[in-house]
Amino acid sequence: MSARLYRLLYRIRRVEEEIARVYPTDRIRSPVHLSIGQEAVSVGVCEALEPRDVVFGTYRGHALYLARGGDLRRMIAELYGKATGCTKGKGGSMHLIAPERGVMGMSAVVGTTIANAAGYAYALKFRREPAIIASFFGDGATEEGVFAETLNFAVLKRLPILFVCENNQYAIHTHQSRRQGTPAICQRARAFGMPAEQVDGDLTGLIQRAREVVAEVRAGGGPAFLEVMTYRWREHVGPGFDYHLGFRDEGEAAPWIVADPVARLAAELRPTERARIESEVAEEIADAFAFAEASPFPAAAELTLDVFKEEHHVAATHREAGAECW
Amino acid sequence: MLQPLTVRPARSAGESRIERTLSYADAIREAADQEMARDPSVIVFGLDVDDPKAIQGTTRGLLDTYGPERVFGTPLSEDAMTGAAVGMALAGLRPIHVHIRMDFLLLAMNQLVNVAAKTRYMYSGQVHLPLVIRAMIGKSWGQGAQHSQGLHSFFMHVPGLKVVAPATPFDAKGCLAAAVRDDDPVLYVEHRLLHFQQGPVPEAPYAVRPGKARVTAAGEDITVVGISWMQVECLRARHYLAEIGIRAEVIDPVWLSPLDLNTIAESVEKTGRLLVVDTAWTCCGASAEIVAAVGERLQGIRDLKLKRLGFAPTTCPTTPSLEELFYPNARTIAAAARNLVEDADTGWMPEERPELQEVAFRGPF
């Protein structure tokens, strides 16, 4: 069990460290919002989900994509803007998708996918499907109007949805205490009529609670809310650190780094097992970056594809129109 | 002697005999009903779609037939409900989200512009977004600043959204069916006054597919394009112009995006004059786009006279004395057309004919 979890967590950590290492070469042409320090939130909740379940995430979505089993080669190729990327170089780091793994989208606009997740949950319930939705968002998203509107709708329709607030305490450089009159995010969720609880960043505890809550949602109990406390180790966007900006200091990060779930799990493993996992992960990452490097950029014709299903509807003012009209 | 005025679609040969007459509102209702019967993934929701007034009757009976899971009124949450519509569409449902005023779409712009319009492209065609947004433009009886806006050009501006503004009951039904069957998001623009229009509507389901305009009246002297309700006013203007010997060719674009530029440009190549009348402001509007696109197409090929008409460049006032001045009407359209044809400020304004006035709507809403 812990070997498998370690591989999941460590793999995400190492992928993002490699992204950070390569980033200054400018071969990655997409703004990256790294999850380093926050990997356990995605891994922990996704452990409680089944393959048929569906997730929506945010622009800080590498961890969620990988925790759900999204293809690593296609993710790195996407960051490189290559034709082999998970959206052929059209979405980039902030809009990863893996429909075959139930990863149905991420948004660069804070809070946006919360409502999309609720709509998807409505469709699942409408079709009597046993799947549920997990909607991931940050503490900043709880300040958006769409958060309140969606929670109300989810309770009204008793939707099969788990709201996961990934509270890293910062919206870019602004602490939660400077944005919210009270930090009681769970109380706000409860006020809409759903159970809500705050859990710390401990992976084992999170998995256990997530399993219990997911079971209740799947059994038809309606929406539920988890606020998972975590911490962003690096800067908001980009490969580096931001302590030098002065809005937070490394002392604040220290306890989170001490409690790092990646290091904790590593310590539980036999050294040979750990070495085997780490070497396999290193190999896989090297392969994914080599794949991205070797892949071609999309052809020019891709520019106007995928605007509409019907290609001839694109910029119709400048094209022949009417081919399929009655 | 004038013929009674009905805005009729130009029909193809196979549809030359349509016996049944239906109102525009009933045509919308019938299209929704038939599409819901045909496809169990079609659902209808929005503020008050299930209340006794049933959105001017356009959703009447749907709740009884299809039940509250497929037809439901929503919380007053345009932003989240539009986002939910996106999520439903991603999951394979075909939602019709209804807004009783187009002005309310401004509460949903993030989901419409940042999400719905972008989804197919930024996910490289791996997902479909079969979403219909019905939005009504209000007019008259003091609708005022926030119940009267025609904002369709906002959405024409954004790649990934289709925009349709049917002007007849025939197109109201066929375009809604086409929008529902489309795998991309479609903004379906209805003018409140059009709901009262009567016209021939076949009973069997049919679709008026994106990208084709109609020549609704033939003429040689000037091309007049009328969008949504202004199509009605343009056809009325044509009668005023006929009295002074000007033969106007009137075109209904029907679909604003994708726009059938070919039909409009062919007409303008013949007439050399283009007047576009919109139920919206002209600045950066649908009329600006059409005039610019025709100008680009025909410059160097044909000498052109171009003109736009639309809302006065003000907020819509409520008092009838000012509201009357805010909108183009059949007489001001005719006057602008004559000036274009004669290339002069003639100062002409036709005498008002009562049968060419708007009488269908007396409020309160």
CSV table of C-alpha atoms in Angstrom, one decimal, chain B residues 95-272:
chain,number,residue,atom,x,y,z
B,95,PRO,CA,-29.4,21.7,-22.4
B,96,ILE,CA,-31.5,24.6,-23.5
B,97,HIS,CA,-30.9,27.4,-21.0
B,98,VAL,CA,-33.5,30.1,-21.1
B,99,HIS,CA,-33.0,33.8,-20.2
B,100,ILE,CA,-36.1,36.0,-20.3
B,101,ARG,CA,-33.9,39.0,-21.0
B,102,MET,CA,-30.6,39.1,-22.9
B,103,ASP,CA,-29.4,41.6,-20.4
B,104,PHE,CA,-29.1,38.8,-17.8
B,105,LEU,CA,-26.4,37.1,-20.0
B,106,LEU,CA,-24.0,39.6,-18.6
B,107,LEU,CA,-24.1,37.6,-15.4
B,108,ALA,CA,-22.9,34.5,-17.3
B,109,MET,CA,-20.2,36.0,-19.5
B,110,ASN,CA,-17.4,34.0,-17.8
B,111,GLN,CA,-19.0,30.7,-18.5
B,112,LEU,CA,-20.2,31.7,-22.0
B,113,VAL,CA,-17.0,33.3,-23.3
B,114,ASN,CA,-14.2,31.7,-21.2
B,115,VAL,CA,-15.6,28.3,-21.0
B,116,ALA,CA,-18.4,27.4,-23.5
B,117,ALA,CA,-16.7,29.1,-26.5
B,118,LYS,CA,-13.3,27.8,-25.7
B,119,THR,CA,-14.0,24.2,-24.6
B,120,ARG,CA,-13.8,22.4,-28.0
B,121,TYR,CA,-10.7,24.3,-29.0
B,122,MET,CA,-8.7,24.2,-25.9
B,123,TYR,CA,-9.5,20.5,-25.5
B,124,SER,CA,-8.6,19.9,-29.1
B,125,GLY,CA,-11.9,18.5,-30.2
B,126,GLN,CA,-12.0,15.7,-27.6
B,127,VAL,CA,-15.3,16.9,-26.2
B,128,HIS,CA,-18.5,18.3,-27.6
B,129,LEU,CA,-20.6,21.2,-26.1
B,130,PRO,CA,-24.2,20.9,-27.4
B,131,LEU,CA,-25.5,23.9,-25.5
B,132,VAL,CA,-28.4,26.3,-26.5
B,133,ILE,CA,-28.8,29.6,-24.8
B,134,ARG,CA,-32.1,31.3,-25.5
B,135,ALA,CA,-32.1,35.0,-24.8
B,136,MET,CA,-34.8,37.6,-25.3
B,137,ILE,CA,-34.5,41.2,-26.3
B,138,GLY,CA,-37.2,43.4,-24.9
B,139,LYS,CA,-38.7,46.5,-26.5
B,140,SER,CA,-41.4,49.1,-25.8
B,141,TRP,CA,-43.7,49.8,-22.9
B,142,GLY,CA,-40.9,51.2,-20.9
B,143,GLN,CA,-38.6,48.2,-20.8
B,144,GLY,CA,-35.8,50.6,-20.2
B,145,ALA,CA,-32.0,50.4,-19.7
B,146,GLN,CA,-31.7,46.8,-18.5
B,147,HIS,CA,-34.5,45.0,-20.3
B,148,SER,CA,-33.9,46.1,-23.9
B,149,GLN,CA,-30.3,45.5,-24.9
B,150,GLY,CA,-29.4,43.6,-28.1
B,151,LEU,CA,-25.9,42.3,-27.2
B,152,HIS,CA,-25.6,39.6,-29.9
B,153,SER,CA,-22.5,41.2,-31.4
B,154,PHE,CA,-20.6,40.5,-28.1
B,155,PHE,CA,-21.0,36.8,-28.9
B,156,MET,CA,-20.4,37.1,-32.7
B,157,HIS,CA,-17.0,38.5,-31.7
B,158,VAL,CA,-15.9,35.3,-29.9
B,159,PRO,CA,-14.8,32.3,-31.9
B,160,GLY,CA,-16.5,29.1,-30.8
B,161,LEU,CA,-20.0,30.5,-30.3
B,162,LYS,CA,-22.7,30.3,-33.0
B,163,VAL,CA,-25.4,33.1,-33.0
B,164,VAL,CA,-28.8,32.9,-34.6
B,165,ALA,CA,-31.6,35.5,-34.6
B,166,PRO,CA,-34.6,34.1,-36.4
B,167,ALA,CA,-37.3,36.6,-37.5
B,168,THR,CA,-40.1,34.3,-38.5
B,169,PRO,CA,-42.1,31.5,-36.9
B,170,PHE,CA,-40.8,29.2,-39.6
B,171,ASP,CA,-37.2,30.0,-38.7
B,172,ALA,CA,-37.9,30.2,-35.0
B,173,LYS,CA,-38.8,26.5,-35.1
B,174,GLY,CA,-36.2,25.3,-37.5
B,175,CYS,CA,-33.3,27.3,-36.0
B,176,LEU,CA,-34.1,26.1,-32.5
B,177,ALA,CA,-34.1,22.5,-33.7
B,178,ALA,CA,-30.8,23.1,-35.5
B,179,ALA,CA,-29.3,24.7,-32.4
B,180,VAL,CA,-30.4,21.8,-30.2
B,181,ARG,CA,-28.9,19.3,-32.7
B,182,ASP,CA,-25.6,21.3,-33.0
B,183,ASP,CA,-22.7,19.9,-31.1
B,184,ASP,CA,-21.4,23.5,-30.4
B,185,PRO,CA,-22.8,26.3,-28.2
B,186,VAL,CA,-25.5,28.4,-29.9
B,187,LEU,CA,-26.9,31.7,-28.7
B,188,TYR,CA,-30.5,31.8,-29.9
B,189,VAL,CA,-31.7,35.4,-29.9
B,190,GLU,CA,-35.4,36.1,-29.7
B,191,HIS,CA,-36.9,39.6,-29.9
B,192,ARG,CA,-39.8,39.9,-27.5
B,193,LEU,CA,-42.0,41.5,-30.2
B,194,LEU,CA,-41.4,38.7,-32.6
B,195,HIS,CA,-43.1,36.3,-30.2
B,196,PHE,CA,-46.5,37.7,-31.5
B,197,GLN,CA,-45.7,37.2,-35.2
B,198,GLN,CA,-47.8,34.7,-37.0
B,199,GLY,CA,-46.6,32.7,-40.0
B,200,PRO,CA,-46.6,29.3,-41.8
B,201,VAL,CA,-44.9,26.5,-39.8
B,202,PRO,CA,-44.8,22.9,-40.9
B,203,GLU,CA,-45.9,20.5,-38.3
B,204,ALA,CA,-43.2,17.9,-38.9
B,205,PRO,CA,-39.7,18.6,-37.4
B,206,TYR,CA,-37.2,20.3,-39.5
B,207,ALA,CA,-33.9,22.1,-39.0
B,208,VAL,CA,-32.8,25.5,-40.5
B,209,ARG,CA,-29.1,24.8,-40.4
B,210,PRO,CA,-26.3,27.3,-39.7
B,211,GLY,CA,-24.8,29.5,-42.3
B,212,LYS,CA,-27.6,30.5,-44.8
B,213,ALA,CA,-29.3,33.8,-45.2
B,214,ARG,CA,-32.7,34.4,-46.9
B,215,VAL,CA,-33.6,36.9,-49.5
B,216,THR,CA,-37.0,37.8,-48.1
B,217,ALA,CA,-38.0,40.3,-50.8
B,218,ALA,CA,-36.4,40.9,-54.2
B,219,GLY,CA,-35.4,44.3,-55.5
B,220,GLU,CA,-32.8,46.0,-57.7
B,221,ASP,CA,-32.0,49.4,-56.1
B,222,ILE,CA,-30.7,48.8,-52.6
B,223,THR,CA,-29.9,45.8,-50.3
B,224,VAL,CA,-31.5,46.2,-46.9
B,225,VAL,CA,-30.4,43.7,-44.3
B,226,GLY,CA,-32.7,43.5,-41.2
B,227,ILE,CA,-31.6,41.6,-38.1
B,228,SER,CA,-34.2,40.0,-35.8
B,229,TRP,CA,-37.1,42.4,-35.2
B,230,MET,CA,-35.6,44.9,-37.7
B,231,GLN,CA,-36.4,42.3,-40.4
B,232,VAL,CA,-40.0,43.1,-39.8
B,233,GLU,CA,-39.4,46.9,-39.9
B,234,CYS,CA,-37.3,46.5,-43.1
B,235,LEU,CA,-40.1,44.7,-44.9
B,236,ARG,CA,-42.5,47.5,-43.8
B,237,ALA,CA,-39.9,50.1,-45.0
B,238,ARG,CA,-39.9,48.3,-48.4
B,239,HIS,CA,-43.6,49.3,-48.7
B,240,TYR,CA,-42.8,53.0,-48.1
B,241,LEU,CA,-40.0,52.8,-50.6
B,242,ALA,CA,-42.2,51.1,-53.2
B,243,GLU,CA,-44.5,54.1,-53.1
B,244,ILE,CA,-41.7,56.4,-54.4
B,245,GLY,CA,-40.4,53.8,-56.9
B,246,ILE,CA,-37.5,52.4,-55.0
B,247,ARG,CA,-37.2,48.6,-55.2
B,248,ALA,CA,-35.5,47.3,-52.1
B,249,GLU,CA,-34.1,43.8,-51.8
B,250,VAL,CA,-34.5,42.7,-48.2
B,251,ILE,CA,-32.3,40.0,-46.7
B,252,ASP,CA,-32.6,38.2,-43.4
B,253,PRO,CA,-29.2,36.9,-42.3
B,254,VAL,CA,-31.0,34.4,-39.9
B,255,TRP,CA,-27.6,33.1,-38.6
B,256,LEU,CA,-25.2,35.9,-37.5
B,257,SER,CA,-22.4,33.4,-36.8
B,258,PRO,CA,-21.7,31.7,-39.1
B,259,LEU,CA,-22.7,34.5,-41.3
B,260,ASP,CA,-23.8,33.9,-44.9
B,261,LEU,CA,-21.8,36.7,-46.5
B,262,ASN,CA,-22.2,35.3,-50.0
B,263,THR,CA,-25.9,35.9,-50.2
B,264,ILE,CA,-25.6,39.5,-48.9
B,265,ALA,CA,-22.5,40.3,-51.1
B,266,GLU,CA,-24.2,38.9,-54.2
B,267,SER,CA,-27.1,41.2,-53.6
B,268,VAL,CA,-25.0,44.2,-53.0
B,269,GLU,CA,-22.9,43.5,-56.1
B,270,LYS,CA,-26.2,43.9,-57.9
B,271,THR,CA,-27.6,46.9,-56.1
B,272,GLY,CA,-24.4,48.8,-55.2
